[in-house]
Short mmCIF file of C-alpha atoms in Angstrom, two decimals:
data_model
loop_
_atom_site.label_atom_id
_atom_site.label_comp_id
_atom_site.label_asym_id
_atom_site.label_seq_id
_atom_site.Cartn_x
_atom_site.Cartn_y
_atom_site.Cartn_z
CA MET A 1 -7.19 -24.16 -7.65
CA TRP A 2 -9.52 -21.68 -6.45
CA PHE A 3 -9.29 -18.42 -6.90
CA LYS A 4 -9.04 -15.99 -3.48
CA ASN A 5 -10.51 -12.02 -5.27
CA LEU A 6 -12.62 -10.56 -7.96
CA GLN A 7 -11.30 -8.23 -10.63
CA ILE A 8 -14.28 -8.73 -12.39
CA PHE A 9 -14.80 -7.40 -16.38
CA ARG A 10 -17.48 -7.75 -18.60
CA LEU A 11 -16.98 -9.78 -22.61
CA PRO A 12 -19.88 -10.05 -25.51
CA ALA A 13 -21.07 -14.27 -24.39
CA PRO A 14 -21.04 -16.08 -26.23
CA TRP A 15 -17.06 -14.70 -27.18
CA LYS A 16 -15.74 -16.64 -30.62
CA VAL A 17 -12.20 -16.93 -28.84
CA ASP A 18 -9.81 -18.03 -31.60
CA ILE A 19 -6.77 -19.66 -28.90
CA GLU A 20 -4.06 -20.42 -30.94
CA GLN A 21 -4.44 -16.78 -32.52
CA LEU A 22 -3.99 -15.68 -28.74
CA ALA A 23 -1.50 -17.66 -27.65
CA LYS A 24 0.34 -16.51 -29.54
CA GLN A 25 -0.49 -12.30 -28.97
CA LEU A 26 0.82 -13.21 -25.59
CA ALA A 27 3.73 -14.95 -26.79
CA SER A 28 4.84 -11.79 -27.49
CA GLN A 29 4.23 -9.79 -24.11
CA SER A 30 6.19 -13.94 -22.57
CA PHE A 31 7.76 -12.98 -19.71
CA SER A 32 11.48 -13.17 -18.92
CA GLN A 33 13.59 -12.76 -16.37
CA CYS A 34 14.49 -9.86 -14.61
CA PRO A 35 17.57 -7.53 -16.88
CA SER A 36 20.11 -6.93 -13.68
CA ASN A 37 19.28 -3.28 -14.43
CA GLU A 38 16.27 -2.82 -13.82
CA MET A 39 12.91 -2.73 -11.04
CA GLN A 40 10.65 -4.86 -12.44
CA SER A 41 9.70 -7.31 -15.18
CA GLU A 42 6.34 -8.65 -15.67
CA GLY A 43 4.40 -10.40 -18.99
CA TRP A 44 2.48 -14.13 -18.86
CA ALA A 45 3.96 -17.27 -18.21
CA SER A 46 2.85 -21.22 -19.00
CA PRO A 47 -0.23 -21.42 -16.20
CA ARG A 48 0.86 -25.26 -16.09
CA ASP A 49 4.26 -24.74 -16.83
CA ASN A 50 4.20 -26.38 -20.15
CA GLU A 51 5.19 -23.67 -22.56
CA LEU A 52 1.70 -23.22 -23.51
CA LEU A 53 0.22 -19.51 -22.66
CA VAL A 54 -3.04 -20.40 -22.67
CA HIS A 55 -4.88 -24.14 -20.21
CA SER A 56 -8.01 -24.51 -22.09
CA VAL A 57 -10.25 -27.42 -20.16
CA ASN A 58 -13.61 -27.81 -21.23
CA GLN A 59 -13.95 -24.19 -23.98
CA GLN A 60 -12.09 -22.25 -19.84
CA LEU A 61 -8.76 -20.39 -20.09
CA LEU A 62 -6.29 -19.65 -17.73
CA LEU A 63 -3.36 -17.26 -18.32
CA LEU A 64 -1.52 -16.29 -15.64
CA LEU A 65 0.38 -13.33 -15.01
CA SER A 66 4.46 -13.18 -14.09
CA THR A 67 5.96 -10.31 -12.33
CA GLU A 68 9.77 -10.23 -11.14
CA LYS A 69 10.37 -6.59 -8.88
CA LYS A 70 13.84 -6.07 -6.93
CA LEU A 71 13.11 -5.81 -3.73
CA LEU A 72 15.60 -2.58 -3.20
CA PRO A 73 14.79 -0.40 0.26
CA SER A 74 14.90 3.69 0.26
CA THR A 75 16.77 3.11 3.19
CA VAL A 76 19.35 1.43 1.89
CA VAL A 77 19.98 3.78 -1.34
CA ASN A 78 19.61 6.63 1.31
CA GLN A 79 22.10 5.56 3.91
CA VAL A 80 24.53 4.42 0.77
CA SER A 81 24.21 7.67 -1.26
CA LYS A 82 24.83 9.46 2.66
CA ALA A 83 28.08 7.58 2.98
CA ARG A 84 29.14 9.10 -0.69
CA ALA A 85 27.78 12.32 0.13
CA ALA A 86 30.00 12.40 3.34
CA GLU A 87 32.67 11.56 1.41
CA LEU A 88 32.75 14.07 -1.83
CA GLU A 89 31.65 17.10 0.43
CA GLU A 90 35.05 16.12 2.62
CA GLN A 91 36.50 16.11 -0.63
CA GLN A 92 35.56 19.29 -2.19
CA GLY A 93 34.62 21.18 0.38
CA PHE A 94 30.64 22.33 0.83
CA ALA A 95 27.79 19.62 0.43
CA PRO A 96 26.31 18.37 -2.93
CA GLY A 97 22.86 20.30 -3.45
CA ARG A 98 19.88 19.41 -4.50
CA LYS A 99 20.79 18.30 -8.24
CA ALA A 100 23.69 16.35 -7.30
CA MET A 101 22.11 14.36 -4.77
CA LYS A 102 19.15 13.33 -6.77
CA ASP A 103 22.31 11.90 -9.45
CA LEU A 104 23.80 10.43 -6.61
CA LYS A 105 20.34 8.08 -5.70
CA GLU A 106 20.04 7.27 -9.59
CA ARG A 107 23.80 6.15 -9.05
CA VAL A 108 23.63 4.46 -6.47
CA THR A 109 20.94 2.36 -7.34
CA GLU A 110 21.63 2.14 -11.16
CA GLU A 111 25.29 0.03 -8.54
CA LEU A 112 23.15 -1.45 -6.48
CA LEU A 113 20.68 -3.21 -8.78
CA PRO A 114 22.53 -6.38 -9.93
CA ARG A 115 22.47 -7.23 -6.20
CA ALA A 116 18.90 -7.28 -5.07
CA PHE A 117 16.06 -10.06 -4.43
CA GLY A 118 13.91 -10.57 -6.97
CA ILE A 119 10.99 -11.23 -5.23
CA LYS A 120 8.27 -12.92 -7.90
CA ARG A 121 4.98 -12.66 -7.49
CA SER A 122 1.52 -14.42 -10.12
CA THR A 123 -1.84 -13.33 -10.93
CA TRP A 124 -4.42 -15.95 -12.14
CA VAL A 125 -6.54 -14.63 -15.04
CA TRP A 126 -10.10 -16.92 -15.14
CA ILE A 127 -11.70 -16.17 -19.17
CA ASP A 128 -15.06 -17.35 -19.47
CA PRO A 129 -16.12 -17.38 -22.68
CA ILE A 130 -19.33 -18.86 -22.71
CA HIS A 131 -20.86 -16.26 -20.49
CA GLY A 132 -18.62 -13.69 -20.62
CA TRP A 133 -16.96 -13.69 -17.95
CA LEU A 134 -12.82 -11.96 -17.40
CA VAL A 135 -12.25 -12.59 -14.15
CA ILE A 136 -8.63 -11.59 -11.90
CA ASP A 137 -7.50 -12.87 -9.30
CA THR A 138 -6.10 -9.90 -7.31
CA SER A 139 -7.67 -7.93 -4.28
CA SER A 140 -5.45 -4.99 -5.40
CA PRO A 141 -7.98 -3.32 -8.33
CA GLY A 142 -3.49 -1.44 -9.08
CA LYS A 143 -2.74 -5.14 -10.41
CA ALA A 144 -6.04 -6.00 -11.83
CA ASP A 145 -5.19 -2.70 -13.67
CA GLU A 146 -1.60 -3.44 -15.16
CA VAL A 147 -3.01 -7.28 -16.52
CA ILE A 148 -6.33 -6.15 -18.35
CA LYS A 149 -3.47 -3.15 -19.88
CA LEU A 150 -1.26 -5.74 -20.99
CA LEU A 151 -4.95 -7.86 -22.58
CA LEU A 152 -5.57 -5.16 -24.82
CA LYS A 153 -2.50 -5.37 -26.11
CA CYS A 154 -3.93 -8.27 -28.24
CA ASP A 155 -6.41 -7.50 -30.84
CA LYS A 156 -9.76 -7.55 -30.84
CA LEU A 157 -9.95 -8.21 -27.12
CA PRO A 158 -13.75 -7.51 -26.94
CA LEU A 159 -13.35 -6.12 -22.99
CA GLU A 160 -15.46 -4.04 -20.54
CA SER A 161 -15.91 -2.91 -17.28
CA LEU A 162 -19.22 -4.45 -15.44
CA ARG A 163 -21.86 -2.18 -15.22
CA VAL A 164 -24.60 -2.75 -13.08
CA LYS A 165 -28.20 -1.05 -13.11
CA LEU A 166 -27.91 -0.63 -8.54
CA SER A 167 -24.56 0.33 -7.03
CA PRO A 168 -23.40 -1.74 -4.90
CA GLN A 169 -23.41 -0.35 -1.92
CA THR A 170 -27.00 1.35 -2.55
CA ALA A 171 -27.85 -2.55 -2.68
CA MET A 172 -25.62 -3.74 0.36
CA THR A 173 -27.23 -0.87 2.71
CA ASP A 174 -30.79 -1.45 1.63
CA TRP A 175 -30.07 -5.97 2.15
CA LEU A 176 -28.90 -3.81 5.64
CA ILE A 177 -32.23 -2.20 6.10
CA GLY A 178 -34.37 -4.38 4.84
CA ASN A 179 -32.08 -6.77 7.66
CA GLU A 180 -33.05 -9.80 4.89
CA ALA A 181 -30.73 -10.38 1.23
CA PRO A 182 -31.50 -11.08 -2.28
CA LYS A 183 -32.83 -14.64 -3.26
CA GLY A 184 -29.77 -17.29 -3.15
CA PHE A 185 -27.47 -15.31 -0.70
CA THR A 186 -27.49 -15.17 3.16
CA ILE A 187 -25.68 -12.02 5.32
CA ASP A 188 -22.90 -13.21 7.81
CA GLN A 189 -21.38 -11.97 10.28
CA ASP A 190 -18.88 -9.13 9.19
CA THR A 191 -19.71 -5.67 7.14
CA GLU A 192 -18.32 -2.01 7.13
CA LEU A 193 -20.57 1.21 7.23
CA ARG A 194 -19.04 4.29 6.60
CA ALA A 195 -20.38 7.82 6.43
CA HIS A 196 -19.66 9.97 3.69
CA THR A 197 -18.41 12.58 5.70
CA GLU A 198 -14.77 14.79 5.48
CA ASP A 199 -13.91 12.04 8.25
CA LYS A 200 -15.48 9.36 6.81
CA ALA A 201 -16.67 7.67 9.86
CA THR A 202 -16.51 4.31 10.00
CA VAL A 203 -17.70 1.28 12.10
CA ARG A 204 -16.81 -2.40 11.32
CA TYR A 205 -18.01 -5.68 12.37
CA VAL A 206 -15.97 -8.75 12.39
CA ASN A 207 -16.69 -12.14 12.51
CA HIS A 208 -19.22 -10.59 15.65
CA SER A 209 -22.89 -10.97 14.90
CA LEU A 210 -24.78 -7.45 13.18
CA ASP A 211 -27.80 -7.04 15.70
CA ALA A 212 -30.14 -5.16 13.69
CA ASP A 213 -31.06 -2.61 15.56
CA ASP A 214 -27.51 -1.29 15.98
CA VAL A 215 -26.63 -1.28 11.57
CA GLN A 216 -30.15 0.90 11.41
CA ARG A 217 -29.23 3.41 14.20
CA HIS A 218 -25.79 3.91 11.78
CA ILE A 219 -27.46 3.98 9.02
CA ALA A 220 -29.96 6.33 9.86
CA ALA A 221 -26.67 8.33 10.62
CA GLY A 222 -25.76 8.87 7.46
CA LYS A 223 -23.60 5.37 7.02
CA GLN A 224 -23.25 4.03 4.35
CA CYS A 225 -22.47 -0.25 3.27
CA THR A 226 -19.10 -0.89 1.68
CA LYS A 227 -18.70 -4.20 2.45
CA LEU A 228 -20.66 -7.18 3.20
CA ALA A 229 -20.02 -11.31 3.14
CA LEU A 230 -22.05 -13.10 2.26
CA THR A 231 -22.45 -17.07 1.08
CA TRP A 232 -23.67 -17.85 -1.34
CA ASN A 233 -26.20 -20.77 -1.73
CA ASP A 234 -24.52 -22.12 1.11
CA ARG A 235 -21.57 -23.36 -1.20
CA ILE A 236 -19.61 -19.89 -1.60
CA SER A 237 -18.52 -17.65 0.45
CA PHE A 238 -17.28 -14.07 0.03
CA VAL A 239 -16.73 -9.88 0.91
CA LEU A 240 -18.99 -7.92 -1.91
CA THR A 241 -17.38 -4.40 -1.95
CA GLU A 242 -18.63 -0.86 -2.91
CA THR A 243 -16.69 -0.75 -6.42
CA LEU A 244 -18.39 -4.64 -7.18
CA ALA A 245 -14.72 -6.91 -6.09
CA LEU A 246 -15.22 -9.49 -4.24
CA LYS A 247 -13.27 -10.29 -1.33
CA ARG A 248 -12.27 -13.15 0.85
CA ILE A 249 -13.24 -16.34 -2.22
CA LYS A 250 -14.17 -19.69 -0.35
CA PRO A 251 -16.04 -22.39 -1.24
CA LEU A 252 -17.54 -24.27 1.73
CA ASP A 253 -19.57 -27.89 1.03
CA ILE A 254 -18.44 -27.84 -2.62
CA LEU A 255 -14.60 -29.40 -2.30
CA ASP A 256 -15.97 -32.58 -0.12
CA GLU A 257 -18.84 -33.35 -2.70
CA ASP A 258 -15.91 -33.32 -4.92
CA LYS A 259 -14.37 -35.73 -2.78
CA GLU A 260 -15.08 -39.15 -4.36
CA THR A 261 -14.40 -38.61 -7.73
CA ARG A 262 -11.31 -36.95 -6.97
CA THR A 263 -7.80 -38.31 -8.65
CA SER A 264 -4.72 -39.22 -7.60
CA ASN A 265 -2.97 -37.63 -10.39
CA GLU A 266 -2.05 -34.01 -10.19
CA ASP A 267 -3.25 -33.04 -13.85
CA GLU A 268 -6.23 -34.21 -13.50
CA ARG A 269 -6.69 -33.09 -10.56
CA PHE A 270 -5.73 -29.00 -11.36
CA ASP A 271 -8.14 -28.72 -14.53
CA ALA A 272 -11.44 -31.06 -12.41
CA ASP A 273 -11.30 -28.07 -10.24
CA PHE A 274 -11.04 -25.52 -12.15
CA VAL A 275 -14.20 -26.15 -14.60
CA LEU A 276 -16.02 -26.62 -11.10
CA MET A 277 -14.56 -23.31 -9.70
CA ALA A 278 -15.44 -22.24 -12.80
CA ALA A 279 -18.79 -23.08 -12.94
CA GLU A 280 -19.82 -22.25 -9.52
CA LEU A 281 -18.13 -19.23 -9.69
CA ALA A 282 -19.93 -18.35 -13.93
CA SER A 283 -23.83 -19.18 -11.57
CA MET A 284 -23.05 -17.11 -8.29
CA LEU A 285 -21.59 -14.19 -10.45
CA ASP A 286 -25.05 -13.78 -13.10
CA ASP A 287 -26.60 -14.44 -9.69
CA LEU A 288 -25.69 -11.47 -8.12
CA VAL A 289 -25.48 -9.37 -10.95
CA TYR A 290 -28.48 -10.28 -11.58
CA ALA A 291 -29.38 -8.93 -7.34
CA LEU A 292 -28.02 -6.10 -8.48
CA GLY A 293 -30.64 -5.00 -10.76
CA GLY A 294 -29.26 -6.56 -13.96
CA GLU A 295 -26.50 -5.44 -16.15
CA LEU A 296 -26.00 -2.04 -17.74
CA ASP A 297 -27.03 -1.45 -21.01
CA LYS A 298 -24.49 0.78 -23.54
CA ALA A 299 -26.66 3.07 -24.61
CA GLU A 300 -28.37 3.65 -20.65
CA ALA A 301 -23.71 3.16 -19.21
CA ALA A 302 -23.47 6.17 -21.35
#
Protein backbone atom coordinates (compact mmCIF):
# COMPACT_ATOMS: atom_id res chain seq x y z
CA MET A 1 0.00 0.00 0.00
CA TRP A 2 1.16 3.53 -0.76
CA PHE A 3 -0.37 6.86 0.14
CA LYS A 4 -1.10 9.01 -2.91
CA ASN A 5 -1.33 12.36 -1.09
CA LEU A 6 0.09 13.68 2.16
CA GLN A 7 -1.46 16.18 4.56
CA ILE A 8 1.28 16.38 7.18
CA PHE A 9 1.06 16.94 10.95
CA ARG A 10 3.49 16.72 13.84
CA LEU A 11 3.71 14.67 17.03
CA PRO A 12 6.52 14.75 19.60
CA ALA A 13 9.39 12.47 18.58
CA PRO A 14 9.51 9.88 19.99
CA TRP A 15 5.89 9.71 21.15
CA LYS A 16 4.99 7.07 23.75
CA VAL A 17 1.66 5.84 22.51
CA ASP A 18 -0.56 3.44 24.40
CA ILE A 19 -2.09 1.47 21.50
CA GLU A 20 -4.73 -0.18 23.69
CA GLN A 21 -5.85 3.17 25.05
CA LEU A 22 -5.87 4.73 21.58
CA ALA A 23 -7.97 1.86 20.20
CA LYS A 24 -10.41 2.24 23.09
CA GLN A 25 -10.84 5.95 22.36
CA LEU A 26 -11.29 5.32 18.63
CA ALA A 27 -13.94 2.70 19.43
CA SER A 28 -16.17 5.42 20.90
CA GLN A 29 -16.19 6.95 17.40
CA SER A 30 -16.41 3.73 15.39
CA PHE A 31 -18.11 3.67 12.02
CA SER A 32 -21.69 2.52 11.66
CA GLN A 33 -23.97 2.35 8.65
CA CYS A 34 -25.55 5.68 7.75
CA PRO A 35 -29.09 5.79 9.24
CA SER A 36 -31.89 6.04 6.68
CA ASN A 37 -32.86 9.52 7.85
CA GLU A 38 -29.34 11.07 7.81
CA MET A 39 -27.15 12.38 5.00
CA GLN A 40 -23.76 11.22 6.29
CA SER A 41 -22.05 8.90 8.74
CA GLU A 42 -18.36 8.67 9.58
CA GLY A 43 -16.18 6.86 12.06
CA TRP A 44 -13.15 4.62 12.55
CA ALA A 45 -13.06 1.20 10.89
CA SER A 46 -10.63 -1.71 11.05
CA PRO A 47 -7.75 -1.19 8.56
CA ARG A 48 -7.49 -4.96 8.01
CA ASP A 49 -11.14 -5.88 8.56
CA ASN A 50 -10.26 -7.83 11.72
CA GLU A 51 -12.08 -5.69 14.32
CA LEU A 52 -8.81 -4.00 15.41
CA LEU A 53 -9.04 -0.23 14.94
CA VAL A 54 -5.27 0.30 15.19
CA HIS A 55 -3.07 -1.73 12.85
CA SER A 56 0.46 -1.80 14.25
CA VAL A 57 3.58 -3.08 12.46
CA ASN A 58 7.16 -2.31 13.55
CA GLN A 59 5.88 0.51 15.79
CA GLN A 60 4.15 2.11 12.78
CA LEU A 61 0.40 2.64 13.16
CA LEU A 62 -2.33 2.66 10.54
CA LEU A 63 -5.88 3.96 11.05
CA LEU A 64 -8.85 4.03 8.67
CA LEU A 65 -11.67 6.57 8.67
CA SER A 66 -14.80 5.38 6.85
CA THR A 67 -17.38 7.83 5.54
CA GLU A 68 -20.74 7.06 3.98
CA LYS A 69 -22.56 9.90 2.25
CA LYS A 70 -26.03 9.71 0.73
CA LEU A 71 -26.22 10.66 -2.92
CA LEU A 72 -29.24 12.92 -3.16
CA PRO A 73 -28.72 15.56 -5.88
CA SER A 74 -30.30 18.97 -5.23
CA THR A 75 -31.78 18.83 -8.75
CA VAL A 76 -33.90 15.83 -7.69
CA VAL A 77 -35.04 17.55 -4.47
CA ASN A 78 -35.89 20.73 -6.43
CA GLN A 79 -37.76 18.80 -9.11
CA VAL A 80 -39.94 16.92 -6.60
CA SER A 81 -40.46 20.07 -4.52
CA LYS A 82 -41.56 22.04 -7.59
CA ALA A 83 -44.11 19.34 -8.46
CA ARG A 84 -45.46 19.35 -4.88
CA ALA A 85 -45.60 23.16 -4.90
CA ALA A 86 -47.66 23.08 -8.11
CA GLU A 87 -50.09 20.65 -6.45
CA LEU A 88 -50.39 22.94 -3.41
CA GLU A 89 -50.98 25.97 -5.59
CA GLU A 90 -53.79 24.16 -7.38
CA GLN A 91 -55.38 23.13 -4.07
CA GLN A 92 -55.11 26.44 -2.21
CA GLY A 93 -55.27 28.87 -5.12
CA PHE A 94 -51.89 30.57 -4.48
CA ALA A 95 -48.22 29.60 -4.70
CA PRO A 96 -46.35 28.63 -1.49
CA GLY A 97 -44.25 31.47 -0.03
CA ARG A 98 -40.52 31.37 0.68
CA LYS A 99 -40.82 29.81 4.15
CA ALA A 100 -43.41 27.27 2.94
CA MET A 101 -41.08 26.29 0.07
CA LYS A 102 -38.18 25.86 2.51
CA ASP A 103 -40.29 23.60 4.74
CA LEU A 104 -41.49 21.69 1.68
CA LYS A 105 -37.91 21.03 0.52
CA GLU A 106 -36.97 19.77 3.98
CA ARG A 107 -39.93 17.36 3.99
CA VAL A 108 -39.06 16.14 0.47
CA THR A 109 -35.42 15.59 1.52
CA GLU A 110 -36.52 13.55 4.57
CA GLU A 111 -38.83 11.51 2.36
CA LEU A 112 -36.20 10.77 -0.30
CA LEU A 113 -33.24 10.10 2.03
CA PRO A 114 -34.15 6.46 2.87
CA ARG A 115 -34.14 5.67 -0.87
CA ALA A 116 -30.87 7.50 -1.65
CA PHE A 117 -27.72 5.52 -2.49
CA GLY A 118 -24.87 5.64 0.02
CA ILE A 119 -21.35 6.29 -1.33
CA LYS A 120 -18.55 4.95 0.89
CA ARG A 121 -15.10 6.52 1.09
CA SER A 122 -12.01 5.53 3.05
CA THR A 123 -9.30 7.86 4.37
CA TRP A 124 -6.03 6.34 5.62
CA VAL A 125 -4.00 7.76 8.49
CA TRP A 126 -0.38 6.80 9.16
CA ILE A 127 1.16 7.52 12.57
CA ASP A 128 4.92 7.27 13.07
CA PRO A 129 5.49 7.58 16.85
CA ILE A 130 9.26 7.16 16.43
CA HIS A 131 9.84 10.15 14.13
CA GLY A 132 6.76 12.10 15.17
CA TRP A 133 4.71 12.11 11.96
CA LEU A 134 0.96 11.93 11.52
CA VAL A 135 0.03 11.83 7.84
CA ILE A 136 -3.40 11.72 6.20
CA ASP A 137 -3.83 10.32 2.70
CA THR A 138 -6.04 12.97 1.10
CA SER A 139 -5.63 15.87 -1.31
CA SER A 140 -8.45 17.76 0.43
CA PRO A 141 -7.60 20.03 3.40
CA GLY A 142 -11.30 19.85 4.33
CA LYS A 143 -11.17 16.06 4.61
CA ALA A 144 -7.96 16.30 6.64
CA ASP A 145 -9.74 18.71 9.01
CA GLU A 146 -12.55 16.16 9.49
CA VAL A 147 -9.98 13.49 10.41
CA ILE A 148 -8.09 15.80 12.78
CA LYS A 149 -11.34 16.89 14.46
CA LEU A 150 -12.13 13.26 15.30
CA LEU A 151 -8.56 12.48 16.37
CA LEU A 152 -8.47 15.43 18.75
CA LYS A 153 -11.35 13.85 20.65
CA CYS A 154 -8.78 11.29 21.80
CA ASP A 155 -7.29 12.36 25.14
CA LYS A 156 -3.64 13.37 25.27
CA LEU A 157 -3.06 13.40 21.50
CA PRO A 158 -0.30 16.06 21.23
CA LEU A 159 -0.99 16.91 17.59
CA GLU A 160 0.29 20.06 15.87
CA SER A 161 0.59 21.48 12.37
CA LEU A 162 3.96 21.16 10.66
CA ARG A 163 5.64 24.59 10.55
CA VAL A 164 8.85 25.25 8.63
CA LYS A 165 11.18 28.27 8.51
CA LEU A 166 10.92 28.83 4.75
CA SER A 167 7.51 29.03 3.14
CA PRO A 168 7.22 26.38 0.39
CA GLN A 169 6.27 29.13 -2.08
CA THR A 170 9.43 31.14 -1.37
CA ALA A 171 11.65 28.04 -1.38
CA MET A 172 10.23 26.61 -4.62
CA THR A 173 10.57 30.01 -6.34
CA ASP A 174 14.21 30.26 -5.19
CA TRP A 175 14.93 26.75 -6.47
CA LEU A 176 13.56 27.71 -9.88
CA ILE A 177 15.50 31.01 -9.92
CA GLY A 178 18.73 29.10 -9.26
CA ASN A 179 17.60 26.23 -11.52
CA GLU A 180 18.70 23.86 -8.77
CA ALA A 181 16.77 21.71 -6.31
CA PRO A 182 18.02 21.20 -2.73
CA LYS A 183 20.36 18.30 -1.98
CA GLY A 184 18.70 14.92 -2.50
CA PHE A 185 15.97 16.29 -4.79
CA THR A 186 15.60 16.92 -8.51
CA ILE A 187 13.14 19.24 -10.25
CA ASP A 188 10.72 17.47 -12.60
CA GLN A 189 8.58 18.73 -15.46
CA ASP A 190 5.41 20.00 -13.75
CA THR A 191 5.13 23.39 -12.09
CA GLU A 192 2.66 26.18 -11.46
CA LEU A 193 3.53 29.88 -11.24
CA ARG A 194 0.93 32.34 -9.99
CA ALA A 195 0.83 36.11 -9.66
CA HIS A 196 -0.36 37.78 -6.46
CA THR A 197 -2.29 40.37 -8.41
CA GLU A 198 -6.09 40.49 -8.28
CA ASP A 199 -6.45 38.45 -11.48
CA LYS A 200 -4.10 35.73 -10.08
CA ALA A 201 -2.62 35.12 -13.53
CA THR A 202 -1.31 31.54 -13.60
CA VAL A 203 1.12 29.65 -15.82
CA ARG A 204 1.24 25.85 -15.68
CA TYR A 205 3.81 23.45 -17.13
CA VAL A 206 2.51 19.88 -17.43
CA ASN A 207 4.91 17.15 -18.60
CA HIS A 208 6.90 19.97 -20.16
CA SER A 209 10.60 20.72 -19.77
CA LEU A 210 11.05 23.92 -17.78
CA ASP A 211 12.77 26.54 -19.89
CA ALA A 212 14.97 28.45 -17.42
CA ASP A 213 14.71 31.80 -19.26
CA ASP A 214 10.95 31.47 -19.62
CA VAL A 215 10.51 30.63 -15.93
CA GLN A 216 12.83 33.47 -14.86
CA ARG A 217 10.81 35.92 -16.97
CA HIS A 218 7.56 34.90 -15.24
CA ILE A 219 9.17 35.19 -11.79
CA ALA A 220 10.63 38.61 -12.67
CA ALA A 221 7.09 39.68 -13.62
CA GLY A 222 5.94 38.92 -10.08
CA LYS A 223 4.79 35.30 -10.24
CA GLN A 224 5.76 32.80 -7.55
CA CYS A 225 5.89 29.01 -7.62
CA THR A 226 2.82 27.45 -5.99
CA LYS A 227 3.33 23.83 -7.14
CA LEU A 228 6.50 22.00 -8.11
CA ALA A 229 7.09 18.39 -9.14
CA LEU A 230 10.14 16.89 -7.44
CA THR A 231 11.86 13.52 -7.12
CA TRP A 232 13.60 12.49 -3.92
CA ASN A 233 16.78 10.40 -4.26
CA ASP A 234 15.46 8.78 -7.46
CA ARG A 235 13.06 6.87 -5.21
CA ILE A 236 9.82 8.85 -4.84
CA SER A 237 8.26 11.49 -7.07
CA PHE A 238 5.66 13.97 -5.82
CA VAL A 239 4.26 17.47 -6.23
CA LEU A 240 4.96 19.96 -3.43
CA THR A 241 2.30 22.66 -2.95
CA GLU A 242 2.40 26.10 -1.37
CA THR A 243 0.45 24.76 1.62
CA LEU A 244 3.11 22.12 2.36
CA ALA A 245 0.84 19.33 1.14
CA LEU A 246 2.30 16.61 -1.07
CA LYS A 247 0.31 15.27 -4.01
CA ARG A 248 0.70 12.57 -6.67
CA ILE A 249 3.09 10.48 -4.55
CA LYS A 250 4.66 7.75 -6.65
CA PRO A 251 7.33 5.22 -5.60
CA LEU A 252 9.80 4.67 -8.42
CA ASP A 253 12.28 1.76 -8.25
CA ILE A 254 11.57 0.99 -4.59
CA LEU A 255 8.90 -1.61 -5.30
CA ASP A 256 11.12 -3.35 -7.88
CA GLU A 257 13.92 -3.57 -5.32
CA ASP A 258 11.47 -5.18 -2.92
CA LYS A 259 10.17 -7.79 -5.39
CA GLU A 260 12.65 -10.54 -4.48
CA THR A 261 11.60 -10.58 -0.84
CA ARG A 262 7.84 -10.25 -1.47
CA THR A 263 5.63 -12.97 -0.06
CA SER A 264 2.50 -14.46 -1.58
CA ASN A 265 0.65 -14.10 1.74
CA GLU A 266 -1.64 -11.08 1.41
CA ASP A 267 -1.41 -9.96 5.05
CA GLU A 268 2.37 -10.27 5.11
CA ARG A 269 2.64 -8.42 1.80
CA PHE A 270 0.40 -5.62 3.10
CA ASP A 271 2.53 -5.23 6.23
CA ALA A 272 5.79 -5.32 4.26
CA ASP A 273 4.52 -2.61 1.90
CA PHE A 274 3.34 -0.50 4.85
CA VAL A 275 6.69 -0.75 6.66
CA LEU A 276 8.56 0.09 3.44
CA MET A 277 6.32 3.10 2.78
CA ALA A 278 6.67 4.36 6.36
CA ALA A 279 10.47 4.12 6.29
CA GLU A 280 10.82 5.83 2.91
CA LEU A 281 8.33 8.60 3.57
CA ALA A 282 9.78 9.35 7.03
CA SER A 283 13.26 9.81 5.49
CA MET A 284 11.87 11.90 2.64
CA LEU A 285 9.91 14.16 5.00
CA ASP A 286 13.02 14.72 7.13
CA ASP A 287 14.96 15.80 4.03
CA LEU A 288 12.12 18.01 2.82
CA VAL A 289 11.83 19.79 6.17
CA TYR A 290 15.61 20.35 6.12
CA ALA A 291 15.35 21.78 2.58
CA LEU A 292 12.70 24.20 3.87
CA GLY A 293 15.03 25.57 6.54
CA GLY A 294 14.07 23.20 9.33
CA GLU A 295 11.11 23.35 11.70
CA LEU A 296 9.98 26.43 13.55
CA ASP A 297 10.08 25.94 17.29
CA LYS A 298 7.14 27.14 19.39
CA ALA A 299 8.82 30.44 20.27
CA GLU A 300 9.48 31.25 16.60
CA ALA A 301 5.97 30.21 15.55
CA ALA A 302 4.33 32.46 18.18
